[in-house]
XYZ file of C-alpha atoms in Angstrom:
786
model
C 22.074 78.996 -37.872
C 20.621 78.277 -40.842
C 22.211 76.473 -43.630
C 21.158 76.051 -47.550
C 22.917 73.522 -50.107
C 25.142 74.939 -51.788
C 26.161 71.573 -53.678
C 24.136 69.043 -55.331
C 23.542 65.867 -52.860
C 24.082 63.287 -56.176
C 27.235 64.666 -57.090
C 28.569 65.171 -53.873
C 27.848 60.726 -53.327
C 29.218 60.140 -56.533
C 32.425 61.462 -55.629
C 32.608 63.700 -58.966
C 34.966 67.010 -59.589
C 32.772 69.624 -59.036
C 32.964 72.865 -60.330
C 31.366 75.260 -57.586
C 31.114 78.706 -60.007
C 28.993 76.853 -62.886
C 26.449 75.483 -59.835
C 25.886 79.321 -59.589
C 27.395 79.244 -55.689
C 25.609 81.586 -53.506
C 27.451 83.683 -50.731
C 24.874 84.774 -48.233
C 25.915 87.454 -45.549
C 25.681 84.895 -42.292
C 23.623 87.520 -40.643
C 21.046 87.507 -43.224
C 20.244 84.155 -42.651
C 19.708 84.959 -39.039
C 16.884 87.228 -39.987
C 14.793 84.251 -41.612
C 13.451 86.996 -44.581
C 11.320 85.320 -47.332
C 12.326 87.314 -49.479
C 15.667 86.028 -49.258
C 14.827 82.549 -49.046
C 12.562 82.974 -52.387
C 15.568 84.510 -53.698
C 17.515 81.549 -53.402
C 15.231 78.946 -54.707
C 14.441 81.268 -57.604
C 18.397 81.436 -58.109
C 17.946 84.981 -58.008
C 21.365 87.533 -57.157
C 21.456 88.841 -53.982
C 23.952 91.499 -52.695
C 25.486 91.003 -49.165
C 28.619 92.685 -47.535
C 31.905 90.716 -48.180
C 33.033 90.449 -45.022
C 31.058 87.490 -44.318
C 30.421 85.870 -47.555
C 30.713 82.636 -47.231
C 28.619 79.923 -46.112
C 27.964 76.036 -46.667
C 25.148 73.305 -46.248
C 25.873 69.925 -44.602
C 27.451 67.975 -46.500
C 26.953 63.808 -47.129
C 29.686 61.034 -47.434
C 28.429 57.261 -48.077
C 29.055 54.732 -45.406
C 31.423 51.524 -46.637
C 32.858 53.622 -49.078
C 36.014 51.467 -50.137
C 37.930 53.657 -53.456
C 41.259 53.352 -53.766
C 41.228 57.044 -53.303
C 39.809 59.183 -50.695
C 36.547 60.450 -51.306
C 35.306 64.201 -51.891
C 33.313 65.124 -49.275
C 33.019 68.851 -50.278
C 34.783 72.383 -50.943
C 34.558 75.282 -48.796
C 34.905 78.911 -50.194
C 34.714 82.425 -49.669
C 34.575 85.634 -51.533
C 37.970 86.645 -50.059
C 39.457 83.976 -51.875
C 40.384 86.502 -55.080
C 43.736 85.818 -56.014
C 45.752 88.128 -54.233
C 45.415 87.810 -50.907
C 47.132 84.607 -49.367
C 44.299 82.562 -47.853
C 44.241 79.052 -46.061
C 41.530 76.747 -45.320
C 41.855 75.645 -41.880
C 39.660 72.522 -40.378
C 38.813 71.782 -36.843
C 36.510 69.210 -34.848
C 35.717 65.800 -34.885
C 37.577 63.479 -36.936
C 39.911 66.842 -38.168
C 43.429 65.681 -39.630
C 42.125 61.899 -39.113
C 38.829 60.996 -40.816
C 38.598 64.202 -42.313
C 41.105 66.288 -44.674
C 41.002 69.500 -46.122
C 42.815 71.154 -48.909
C 44.280 74.843 -47.691
C 44.356 75.927 -50.660
C 41.468 74.928 -52.403
C 39.043 74.148 -49.577
C 38.269 70.476 -50.876
C 37.203 68.252 -47.917
C 38.171 64.610 -48.418
C 37.152 61.522 -46.518
C 39.908 59.054 -45.504
C 38.904 56.668 -44.129
C 36.031 53.813 -44.378
C 32.724 54.996 -42.576
C 30.125 53.370 -40.848
C 27.096 54.865 -39.938
C 25.757 52.397 -37.231
C 29.018 53.239 -35.603
C 29.021 57.420 -35.515
C 26.301 59.059 -38.457
C 27.463 62.563 -38.542
C 30.660 64.751 -37.185
C 30.434 68.395 -36.385
C 33.510 70.429 -37.597
C 34.323 74.137 -37.865
C 35.809 75.800 -40.702
C 37.860 79.255 -40.694
C 40.039 81.289 -43.708
C 43.332 82.683 -42.178
C 46.364 84.353 -43.661
C 48.490 82.058 -44.853
C 51.281 83.986 -43.999
C 50.854 85.317 -40.828
C 48.204 83.012 -39.874
C 45.571 85.418 -38.838
C 42.220 84.358 -39.018
C 40.268 86.831 -41.327
C 36.928 85.645 -40.684
C 35.526 84.408 -37.796
C 35.118 80.141 -37.195
C 31.769 78.139 -38.523
C 30.619 75.220 -37.549
C 28.736 72.839 -40.502
C 28.191 69.069 -40.209
C 29.502 65.942 -42.244
C 26.637 63.081 -42.134
C 27.195 59.610 -42.921
C 24.725 58.211 -45.714
C 23.335 54.881 -44.850
C 23.239 51.701 -46.837
C 21.208 49.130 -46.203
C 24.190 46.936 -44.643
C 22.668 45.415 -41.633
C 19.969 42.293 -41.998
C 16.675 42.123 -39.744
C 17.697 40.353 -36.244
C 15.140 38.955 -33.500
C 16.390 40.059 -30.246
C 14.179 38.032 -28.033
C 14.016 34.899 -30.049
C 13.611 32.101 -30.351
C 10.287 32.328 -28.762
C 7.933 29.851 -27.300
C 3.820 30.113 -26.964
C 0.696 28.104 -26.756
C -2.686 28.203 -27.294
C -5.678 25.963 -26.437
C -6.701 23.169 -29.061
C -9.304 23.330 -30.980
C -9.323 27.200 -31.060
C -11.016 29.121 -33.864
C -9.158 30.111 -37.162
C -7.767 33.568 -36.777
C -6.883 33.292 -32.619
C -3.982 35.059 -31.918
C -0.996 33.093 -30.955
C 1.796 35.481 -30.111
C 3.822 38.345 -31.376
C 7.803 38.389 -32.430
C 9.577 41.560 -33.008
C 12.390 42.477 -35.237
C 14.961 45.222 -35.542
C 17.710 46.802 -38.357
C 20.069 48.558 -37.427
C 20.563 50.372 -41.062
C 18.635 54.677 -40.981
C 14.653 53.796 -40.718
C 14.158 57.298 -42.313
C 16.661 57.332 -45.296
C 15.238 54.411 -48.129
C 13.763 51.207 -47.257
C 17.026 49.861 -46.025
C 14.991 49.368 -42.339
C 11.752 48.559 -43.672
C 11.003 45.251 -42.773
C 8.445 42.566 -43.538
C 7.352 39.609 -42.482
C 6.728 35.681 -43.401
C 6.223 32.150 -42.447
C 8.871 30.039 -44.008
C 7.736 26.658 -42.272
C 4.322 26.218 -40.161
C 1.628 26.223 -42.880
C -1.048 25.424 -43.404
C -1.462 25.446 -39.109
C -0.093 28.885 -38.817
C -0.048 32.677 -40.383
C 1.719 35.650 -39.622
C 1.028 39.321 -40.349
C 3.801 40.455 -42.833
C 3.555 44.476 -40.985
C 2.528 43.679 -37.278
C 4.361 40.119 -36.977
C 1.087 38.612 -35.221
C 0.962 34.896 -35.553
C -2.585 33.384 -35.733
C -4.044 30.210 -36.002
C -4.818 29.534 -39.691
C -6.583 25.739 -39.208
C -9.654 24.936 -37.888
C -9.998 21.922 -35.298
C -6.405 21.158 -33.861
C -6.115 18.643 -31.948
C -3.601 17.983 -28.994
C -4.055 14.541 -28.638
C -3.474 14.064 -32.452
C -0.311 16.613 -32.079
C 0.880 18.821 -29.321
C 3.795 20.608 -30.452
C 4.467 23.034 -33.608
C 7.791 24.543 -34.746
C 7.478 27.456 -36.906
C 10.117 29.434 -38.870
C 8.816 33.204 -38.942
C 11.207 35.222 -41.566
C 11.965 39.400 -41.365
C 13.335 41.306 -44.954
C 14.475 44.696 -45.349
C 13.846 47.050 -48.080
C 10.182 46.095 -48.217
C 10.657 42.373 -49.069
C 11.867 43.372 -52.579
C 15.000 41.918 -53.936
C 18.346 43.197 -52.634
C 17.002 43.110 -49.526
C 18.362 41.494 -46.235
C 16.765 39.261 -43.990
C 16.948 37.509 -40.877
C 14.896 34.515 -39.152
C 13.788 32.879 -35.937
C 11.752 29.872 -34.448
C 8.543 29.965 -32.723
C 7.385 26.570 -30.647
C 4.032 26.606 -30.433
C 2.093 23.843 -27.893
C -1.319 23.523 -28.180
C -2.944 23.220 -24.046
C -5.599 20.884 -23.036
C -8.974 20.932 -23.340
C -11.712 18.766 -21.895
C -12.661 17.633 -25.174
C -12.586 13.741 -24.694
C -14.635 11.515 -22.041
C -13.376 8.890 -19.888
C -13.554 5.740 -21.083
C -13.296 2.321 -19.258
C -10.988 -0.049 -20.120
C -13.736 -2.661 -20.703
C -17.315 -3.118 -20.277
C -17.328 -5.984 -17.204
C -15.277 -6.538 -14.508
C -15.192 -9.748 -12.167
C -13.980 -10.021 -9.072
C -14.012 -12.790 -6.312
C -14.141 -11.218 -2.800
C -13.918 -13.781 0.204
C -16.965 -13.330 2.762
C -14.204 -12.217 5.791
C -12.748 -9.476 3.919
C -12.347 -6.796 6.831
C -14.298 -3.110 6.253
C -12.810 -0.435 4.332
C -10.694 -3.031 2.633
C -10.257 -2.784 -1.253
C -12.433 -5.998 -2.708
C -11.335 -4.671 -6.812
C -10.289 -1.785 -9.167
C -12.023 -0.377 -11.983
C -10.058 2.171 -14.546
C -11.527 4.719 -16.652
C -8.808 6.196 -19.261
C -9.269 10.033 -20.314
C -7.054 11.488 -23.294
C -7.007 14.468 -21.413
C -4.341 15.659 -18.840
C -4.017 17.511 -15.881
C -7.261 18.511 -14.257
C -9.740 17.620 -17.489
C -7.960 13.906 -16.863
C -9.770 13.549 -13.283
C -12.676 11.567 -13.232
C -14.748 10.203 -10.037
C -16.464 7.033 -9.604
C -20.024 6.235 -8.614
C -21.629 3.224 -8.144
C -25.321 3.473 -9.829
C -27.279 0.251 -9.835
C -27.070 -3.106 -8.220
C -25.975 -1.953 -4.534
C -29.421 -1.827 -3.100
C -27.930 -2.674 0.669
C -25.634 -0.213 0.184
C -22.690 -2.758 1.057
C -20.051 -1.468 -1.307
C -18.736 2.276 -1.877
C -16.228 2.937 -4.679
C -13.344 5.807 -4.352
C -10.898 8.249 -6.417
C -7.458 7.089 -6.120
C -5.839 10.566 -6.377
C -2.572 9.091 -8.126
C -3.738 6.434 -10.169
C -7.562 7.486 -11.450
C -8.820 4.148 -10.689
C -11.852 3.419 -8.570
C -11.355 1.125 -5.269
C -14.186 -0.949 -4.476
C -14.383 -1.113 -0.893
C -16.876 -2.787 1.714
C -18.660 -0.338 3.620
C -21.180 -4.223 5.570
C -19.998 -7.340 6.264
C -20.161 -9.767 3.400
C -22.309 -13.303 4.055
C -21.792 -15.732 2.122
C -24.265 -17.644 3.182
C -27.246 -14.769 2.616
C -25.975 -13.467 -0.447
C -23.289 -15.117 -2.817
C -22.993 -12.537 -5.743
C -23.450 -9.057 -6.552
C -23.727 -7.121 -10.166
C -22.748 -3.546 -9.703
C -23.345 -0.636 -12.332
C -20.423 1.896 -11.753
C -19.869 5.398 -13.679
C -16.765 6.994 -14.228
C -17.552 11.036 -14.739
C -15.291 14.081 -15.385
C -14.824 16.590 -12.693
C -14.561 19.386 -14.882
C -16.434 19.473 -18.403
C -17.522 22.274 -20.799
C -21.514 22.510 -20.660
C -21.547 23.727 -23.982
C -19.391 20.600 -25.143
C -22.630 18.787 -25.515
C -20.201 15.660 -24.580
C -21.757 12.940 -22.650
C -17.858 12.971 -20.428
C -18.953 9.678 -18.572
C -18.596 6.405 -18.984
C -20.204 3.373 -17.317
C -19.321 -0.270 -16.593
C -20.488 -3.377 -14.751
C -18.930 -4.935 -11.843
C -19.421 -8.994 -11.340
C -19.079 -9.656 -7.651
C -18.852 -13.329 -6.458
C -18.833 -13.725 -2.315
C -16.292 -16.575 -1.799
C -17.433 -18.961 1.325
C -14.734 -18.356 4.664
C -14.227 -20.271 7.630
C -15.838 -18.120 9.925
C -16.052 -17.929 13.501
C -19.010 -18.886 16.158
C -21.550 -16.766 16.463
C -22.904 -15.876 19.577
C -26.569 -15.503 19.802
C -25.851 -12.128 21.733
C -22.757 -10.101 22.265
C -23.316 -9.835 26.324
C -24.999 -12.234 28.552
C -26.656 -10.618 32.090
C -27.070 -13.423 34.292
C -28.044 -13.943 38.387
C -26.722 -15.764 41.298
C -27.483 -15.759 44.995
C -24.498 -15.192 47.045
C -25.189 -18.333 49.373
C -25.819 -20.778 46.151
C -23.746 -23.923 46.347
C -20.970 -25.270 44.420
C -21.884 -26.083 41.069
C -25.024 -24.553 40.622
C -25.708 -23.274 37.325
C -25.886 -19.765 36.816
C -26.813 -19.664 33.292
C -26.135 -20.753 29.906
C -24.434 -19.060 27.145
C -25.050 -20.153 23.173
C -23.165 -19.991 19.894
C -23.577 -21.185 16.292
C -21.094 -21.928 13.472
C -22.249 -19.950 10.663
C -20.902 -22.037 7.804
C -22.546 -24.464 5.761
C -20.547 -27.103 7.869
C -22.389 -26.064 11.245
C -19.168 -27.438 12.851
C -19.607 -28.379 16.766
C -18.785 -25.262 19.250
C -16.812 -25.826 22.456
C -16.772 -23.267 25.221
C -14.179 -22.236 27.558
C -14.008 -19.146 30.413
C -10.444 -16.788 29.990
C -9.164 -17.421 33.110
C -7.754 -13.402 32.726
C -11.203 -12.374 33.545
C -11.503 -14.871 36.188
C -8.218 -15.187 37.801
C -10.002 -16.549 41.168
C -11.573 -19.300 39.140
C -14.741 -18.690 40.489
C -16.815 -20.085 37.683
C -16.810 -23.440 35.127
C -18.532 -23.408 31.660
C -19.609 -27.008 30.175
C -17.319 -27.433 27.155
C -20.029 -28.468 25.167
C -23.302 -27.050 26.125
C -22.264 -23.627 27.691
C -23.797 -24.059 30.439
C -22.044 -21.388 33.357
C -21.769 -23.392 37.421
C -20.396 -21.836 40.491
C -16.972 -23.024 41.620
C -16.254 -20.947 44.593
C -18.621 -19.588 47.329
C -19.601 -16.012 46.523
C -20.388 -13.367 48.787
C -22.244 -9.876 47.286
C -20.830 -8.069 49.979
C -17.480 -8.188 48.771
C -17.788 -8.448 44.753
C -21.504 -7.180 43.585
C -20.757 -8.108 39.863
C -18.216 -10.506 38.004
C -17.809 -9.842 34.210
C -16.196 -12.769 32.931
C -15.297 -13.358 28.827
C -16.559 -16.935 27.354
C -15.089 -18.157 23.864
C -16.338 -20.257 21.687
C -13.865 -22.769 19.612
C -15.160 -24.518 16.657
C -13.063 -27.613 15.111
C -11.016 -25.260 12.816
C -9.533 -22.689 16.116
C -11.797 -20.051 14.625
C -12.662 -18.019 18.199
C -15.164 -16.076 19.302
C -15.738 -13.950 22.423
C -18.912 -13.216 24.626
C -18.749 -11.055 28.150
C -20.651 -12.307 30.268
C -22.152 -10.273 33.072
C -22.958 -12.431 36.498
C -24.983 -10.513 39.413
C -24.365 -11.723 43.256
C -27.908 -11.305 44.614
C -28.277 -10.379 48.163
C -29.186 -12.787 50.849
C -29.244 -11.898 54.591
C -26.277 -12.884 55.850
C -24.814 -9.459 57.856
C -26.412 -8.594 61.056
C -26.935 -4.597 61.285
C -24.439 -2.817 63.710
C -23.840 0.636 64.831
C -23.163 2.993 62.039
C -20.131 4.604 64.147
C -18.490 3.883 67.577
C -20.769 5.530 69.931
C -19.488 7.296 73.355
C -21.662 9.668 74.892
C -21.213 12.237 77.578
C -23.861 12.869 80.451
C -23.821 16.046 82.504
C -24.347 15.185 86.111
C -26.803 18.439 86.066
C -28.469 17.136 83.379
C -32.497 16.632 83.453
C -34.782 13.653 83.329
C -35.690 12.594 80.027
C -32.806 14.470 78.425
C -31.575 12.837 74.810
C -28.114 12.034 75.371
C -27.226 10.333 72.215
C -29.038 9.254 68.779
C -27.891 5.932 67.332
C -28.095 4.717 64.437
C -27.070 1.342 62.109
C -25.541 0.426 59.059
C -26.455 -3.235 57.321
C -24.322 -4.717 54.963
C -26.514 -5.995 53.004
C -28.979 -4.679 50.447
C -32.581 -6.014 50.727
C -34.577 -5.109 47.423
C -37.232 -3.480 50.311
C -34.294 -1.670 52.021
C -33.626 -1.797 55.851
C -35.764 -1.500 58.479
C -33.779 -2.119 61.694
C -35.326 -2.918 65.117
C -33.752 -1.592 68.828
C -34.376 -3.123 71.722
C -32.616 -3.074 75.498
C -31.078 -6.440 76.535
C -33.239 -8.867 78.818
C -31.016 -7.933 81.903
C -31.344 -4.114 81.270
C -34.702 -3.843 80.452
C -35.393 -2.527 84.351
C -32.511 -0.268 83.729
C -32.929 2.478 86.221
C -30.814 5.061 84.546
C -31.254 4.716 80.618
C -34.335 4.328 78.139
C -33.824 4.047 74.276
C -37.108 5.967 72.220
C -37.360 4.741 68.155
C -37.228 7.746 66.163
C -38.982 6.177 63.115
C -36.352 6.867 60.731
C -34.078 3.563 61.755
C -32.690 5.713 64.439
C -33.076 5.677 67.924
C -32.532 8.111 71.174
C -31.163 7.320 74.428
C -32.586 8.983 77.517
C -31.458 9.410 80.874
C -34.206 8.610 83.778
C -33.132 10.685 86.451
C -30.418 13.481 87.398
C -28.683 12.240 90.206
C -25.567 11.236 88.181
C -22.478 11.864 89.756
C -18.838 11.059 88.975
C -17.391 10.293 91.749
C -20.064 7.852 92.297
C -19.825 6.289 88.809
C -17.917 7.922 86.137
C -18.985 5.894 83.275
C -21.911 3.846 81.912
C -22.021 0.429 79.444
C -25.784 0.469 77.472
C -25.764 -2.727 75.436
C -28.312 -2.016 72.917
C -29.414 -4.933 69.952
C -30.224 -4.163 66.500
C -32.354 -6.701 64.555
C -32.956 -6.249 60.362
C -36.078 -7.189 58.459
C -34.231 -10.002 56.386
C -35.147 -13.086 56.144
C -34.708 -15.048 58.249
C -33.977 -11.465 60.553
C -30.346 -10.873 61.863
C -29.373 -9.218 65.054
C -26.400 -8.036 67.118
C -25.477 -6.354 70.386
C -24.038 -3.415 70.273
C -23.095 -1.343 73.552
C -22.935 2.663 73.674
C -20.418 4.300 75.982
C -21.681 6.557 78.114
C -19.736 9.271 80.239
C -20.729 11.263 83.173
C -19.357 14.418 82.804
C -19.161 17.853 84.658
C -21.038 20.511 82.448
C -21.899 24.395 82.753
C -25.039 25.588 83.750
C -25.730 25.764 79.795
C -24.950 21.837 79.160
C -22.075 22.399 77.984
C -19.483 19.816 78.728
C -16.074 20.933 80.763
C -14.510 18.114 82.491
C -15.101 14.434 82.461
C -12.147 13.782 84.587
C -13.189 11.812 88.366
C -12.451 14.975 91.011
C -10.652 14.105 93.723
C -12.622 14.661 97.176
C -11.173 17.801 99.046
C -10.646 17.277 102.532
C -10.633 20.138 104.725
C -7.933 20.004 107.295
C -7.927 23.111 108.766
C -5.038 24.881 106.993
C -6.024 28.785 106.139
C -4.903 30.474 102.698
C -1.523 31.973 104.093
C -0.261 28.434 104.866
C -1.245 26.855 101.754
C 0.921 30.095 100.141
C 3.476 29.335 102.513
C 3.820 25.679 101.458
C 3.924 26.226 97.925
C 6.994 29.092 98.524
C 8.689 26.427 100.228
C 8.319 23.962 97.475
C 9.586 26.735 94.690
C 12.558 27.371 96.987
C 13.373 23.920 97.176
C 13.556 23.423 93.679
C 15.908 26.132 93.007
C 18.747 24.906 95.245
C 18.217 21.275 93.657
C 18.428 23.010 89.941
C 21.629 25.353 91.314
C 23.219 22.244 93.292
C 22.880 20.153 89.744
C 24.342 22.821 87.690
C 27.852 22.926 89.945
C 27.766 19.487 90.076
C 27.601 19.395 85.902
C 30.251 21.866 85.785
C 32.625 19.715 87.973
C 35.509 17.977 85.577
C 34.452 14.311 85.727
C 38.024 13.110 85.721
C 40.863 13.721 87.922
C 44.559 14.162 86.645
C 46.719 11.490 87.864
C 50.691 12.369 87.039
C 51.495 8.331 87.183
C 48.568 7.337 84.859
C 49.170 4.841 82.374
C 48.362 6.299 78.831
C 45.625 4.158 77.422
C 44.682 3.343 73.431
C 40.932 2.035 73.166
C 41.388 1.316 69.507
C 38.188 -1.450 67.174
C 38.232 -4.328 67.426
C 38.591 -5.274 63.801
C 42.202 -2.935 63.682
C 45.076 -5.048 63.920
C 48.488 -3.788 64.372
C 51.675 -3.598 62.310
C 53.768 -5.658 65.095
C 57.596 -4.032 65.740
C 56.868 -2.058 62.998
C 54.050 0.105 63.975
C 55.578 3.304 65.548
C 51.606 4.467 66.077
C 50.653 2.121 68.621
C 51.378 2.076 72.549
C 54.670 1.626 73.599
C 54.982 -1.121 75.913
C 57.743 1.152 78.153
C 54.470 2.217 79.919
C 53.576 -0.937 80.999
C 57.139 -2.181 82.513
C 57.588 1.069 84.301
C 54.465 3.081 85.196
C 55.888 5.682 87.544
C 57.526 7.373 84.327
C 54.616 9.059 83.153
C 54.488 12.407 84.202
C 50.814 14.383 83.314
C 47.851 13.346 81.580
C 47.784 11.925 77.915
C 44.723 11.585 76.196
C 43.593 8.787 73.782
C 45.084 8.484 70.544
C 41.979 6.728 68.647
C 38.755 8.375 70.047
C 38.104 11.980 71.234
C 36.322 11.896 74.771
C 33.404 14.017 75.458
C 33.988 13.994 79.161
C 36.711 15.153 81.112
C 38.518 12.897 83.713
C 41.366 13.583 86.150
C 44.038 10.642 86.169
C 43.635 7.999 88.225
C 46.174 6.921 90.961
C 48.757 4.546 89.980
C 48.487 1.233 91.985
C 51.589 -0.350 91.356
C 54.502 0.139 92.521
C 57.635 0.165 90.404
C 58.492 -3.552 89.212
C 54.998 -4.631 89.514
C 54.359 -7.704 87.376
C 52.039 -7.345 84.090
C 49.077 -9.614 85.311
C 48.826 -7.858 88.512
C 49.282 -3.627 86.905
C 46.471 -4.947 84.397
C 44.557 -6.143 87.312
C 44.258 -3.381 89.054
C 43.890 -1.037 85.802
C 40.885 -3.409 84.868
C 39.500 -3.183 88.319
C 39.927 0.917 88.204
C 38.010 1.116 84.621
C 34.836 -0.881 86.143
C 34.148 0.975 89.370
C 35.184 4.573 87.574
C 31.834 5.976 86.859
C 32.634 8.841 84.527
C 34.884 6.481 81.949
C 32.995 6.035 78.748
C 32.649 2.162 77.980
C 34.667 2.261 75.040
C 34.566 -1.548 73.530
C 37.889 -1.794 71.430
C 40.808 -3.795 71.423
C 43.691 -2.407 73.246
C 46.886 -2.961 71.991
C 49.878 -2.941 74.683
C 52.762 -3.893 72.199
C 53.999 -4.989 69.447
C 56.692 -7.672 69.638
C 57.926 -8.098 66.010
C 58.292 -11.217 63.865
C 59.165 -13.876 65.441
C 58.473 -13.038 69.556
C 57.920 -16.044 71.281
C 55.626 -13.531 73.013
C 51.849 -13.350 71.445
C 49.935 -10.069 71.351
C 47.615 -9.267 74.188
C 43.957 -8.985 73.050
C 40.215 -9.757 73.430
C 40.329 -8.436 77.069
C 37.522 -8.208 79.141
C 36.948 -7.040 82.838
C 37.979 -8.871 85.782
C 34.371 -9.375 86.658
C 34.131 -11.844 83.334
C 37.525 -13.869 84.223
C 35.707 -16.476 85.872
C 33.126 -16.915 83.526
C 35.583 -17.505 80.649
C 37.307 -21.282 79.812
C 40.646 -20.721 78.281
C 41.088 -24.224 77.329
C 41.472 -23.557 73.854
C 44.893 -21.606 74.667
C 46.277 -25.159 75.187
C 46.001 -25.216 71.041
C 48.075 -22.123 70.408
C 51.297 -23.142 71.153
C 53.877 -22.013 73.399
C 53.778 -18.156 72.249
C 50.490 -17.966 74.461
C 51.238 -19.733 77.614
C 52.054 -17.083 79.769
C 48.622 -15.435 78.870
C 47.205 -18.555 80.172
C 49.005 -18.273 83.135
C 48.080 -14.985 83.908
C 43.921 -15.723 83.604
C 44.435 -19.216 84.738
C 46.761 -20.590 87.455
C 45.141 -24.443 87.127
C 45.720 -24.258 83.265
C 49.045 -25.001 83.208
C 51.507 -26.564 86.040
C 54.258 -24.258 86.470
C 57.440 -25.137 85.156
C 59.939 -27.401 87.172
């Protein structure tokens, strides 16, 4: 709805007493305000009285109250009034809404509204309330409720603040005056609409004359020409923002701006001195540093990087200069070896230039310096006249033959004596020697070209200071004709019985280990004894091979199965060498097409007058006999090889290295069996080894009471004559007498056939325990007791 001022703002803000009748309060119909009549508005402005209905006859505009007011009494904000308030009707003014009753209070009778608390516009700028007129007696509303607004009027109670400060900015050095550096921003919490409380003006408190600031936009700019980073790199600028348009009484806030000048390449590199002198030994290795130079640059980063070059004095291209990326030094290195005897000094001109520079600056951005190098003489090793020597020697050369000479010299000014040696790691067989003084290489052992055609040895040259040099000597062994030719392989020719005269039996070629310069040429011939050979002849093929031919067609295997043809092969060396090689010719049976079928001698078939039927009958009889023989062998194999014997004495065969435990050994053989052979019933198997074959127990040959000597002899005889008993060769432990027994244990028993071959004299040294054993095996060993 539209509201119009009913009281003067200044009066309300001052808190003075107001007579609303004197101010010609205008009561306006609320519906008329909503129509927006221009005549009505004009009448209000001109102060004309306009009649309206009394039913809705009271209205008020926005009310204002100063913030931060702190008087002794509540401040009067405004007054509500209705035309119903004529004195005859008991009315009451009621206030509701934001802050009603706590912040704002209304006089129920007069309609005066007071602010009860200190207000802050920055916390809440306005309050919306509702006013209503009711009957004081019945509390019945006399008019509908209406809204109005109380606005808190701003005062300048907040200083400007730089929320984003402090600031940091950068600008290139030597920038032009007026170049923008950065922009700062301050904020004021006061009302920007009412008055100048939030109107800010910027100024520089510290940082002049280098920088300036626009008072309205707060843009900081360069104010001084030629600002040099190398002189000063960082500046601290203090900026002030003041409200009230910068007038007296305004509040202010400050911030700092740190401005850094960034580097531009405005300084050339500069050598610390114009002349550098170095002493480099002549034996300095290639690629090793010989000296360092340094050009300083006041710039930083990429602008301070330089590259070095040799622009004069290195006509021989002996040196090179590189840049150390870390230290920005120029490293002088060797590209070629130095030689004091050839050139003793060098004078170089070195240039240092920036990698990056501004071509518009006009500065040279480079500098030069002179480098003098003195070559220092070093003790150098001997130098061979050439790095590799190639020599030749005949393979039949005698011992101490001079193969060749190697030469070396001392390149130093002193010219020391050089001595020569052979590195024996390259001549393990010591086939060569070298003269220590003159370098002549001689032969120490005979050479064989067919074994090694080349010999590569290393010769060292040493001077008095033990400086050593090495050279490779390749010795080629020249060939002489010392090997006779021979067949290329061991030939074996096959001759068909039905062959024709003149047919080629075999083509023969030869090889020679020698390697003549003009190549090989072989001559083949039969030995003199075979010149008139009636069976074979040879023909030269013209390609160092021959063909062996048959002279007739009457070869028969039954007559002669194999022929041997000696052939002499001679080379064309000087002197010529020859050898005799034998060709083996086998007579074979061939098909009509000449394909070999059989080379074995066939037996003659003698006609005996047997028909085909008789031959078949003989063959059938042979097959029948084989079948019968096979069946018989199978039956014989299935029969048990050992017959059980109820009186068989159990034997325990064990290993030779297994000794018993005396009388306490319960697993050993029971001696009761030997004492009572008839007590054994049935077959008891061996306990030490399981036999692969089953056998029948043998009949006991000893009666009751037989002595041990006769019983053992019988058993040994049966064991020797039993073909089915496996030959277990182990110690027989027949009993254990225990500790302290006067009878010894039986051991090392052999068959009866070997008793007579043994000598038991050693039993005499064993004591009385073995007396009985000696009596059993040798009757004459001891005399019978008296």
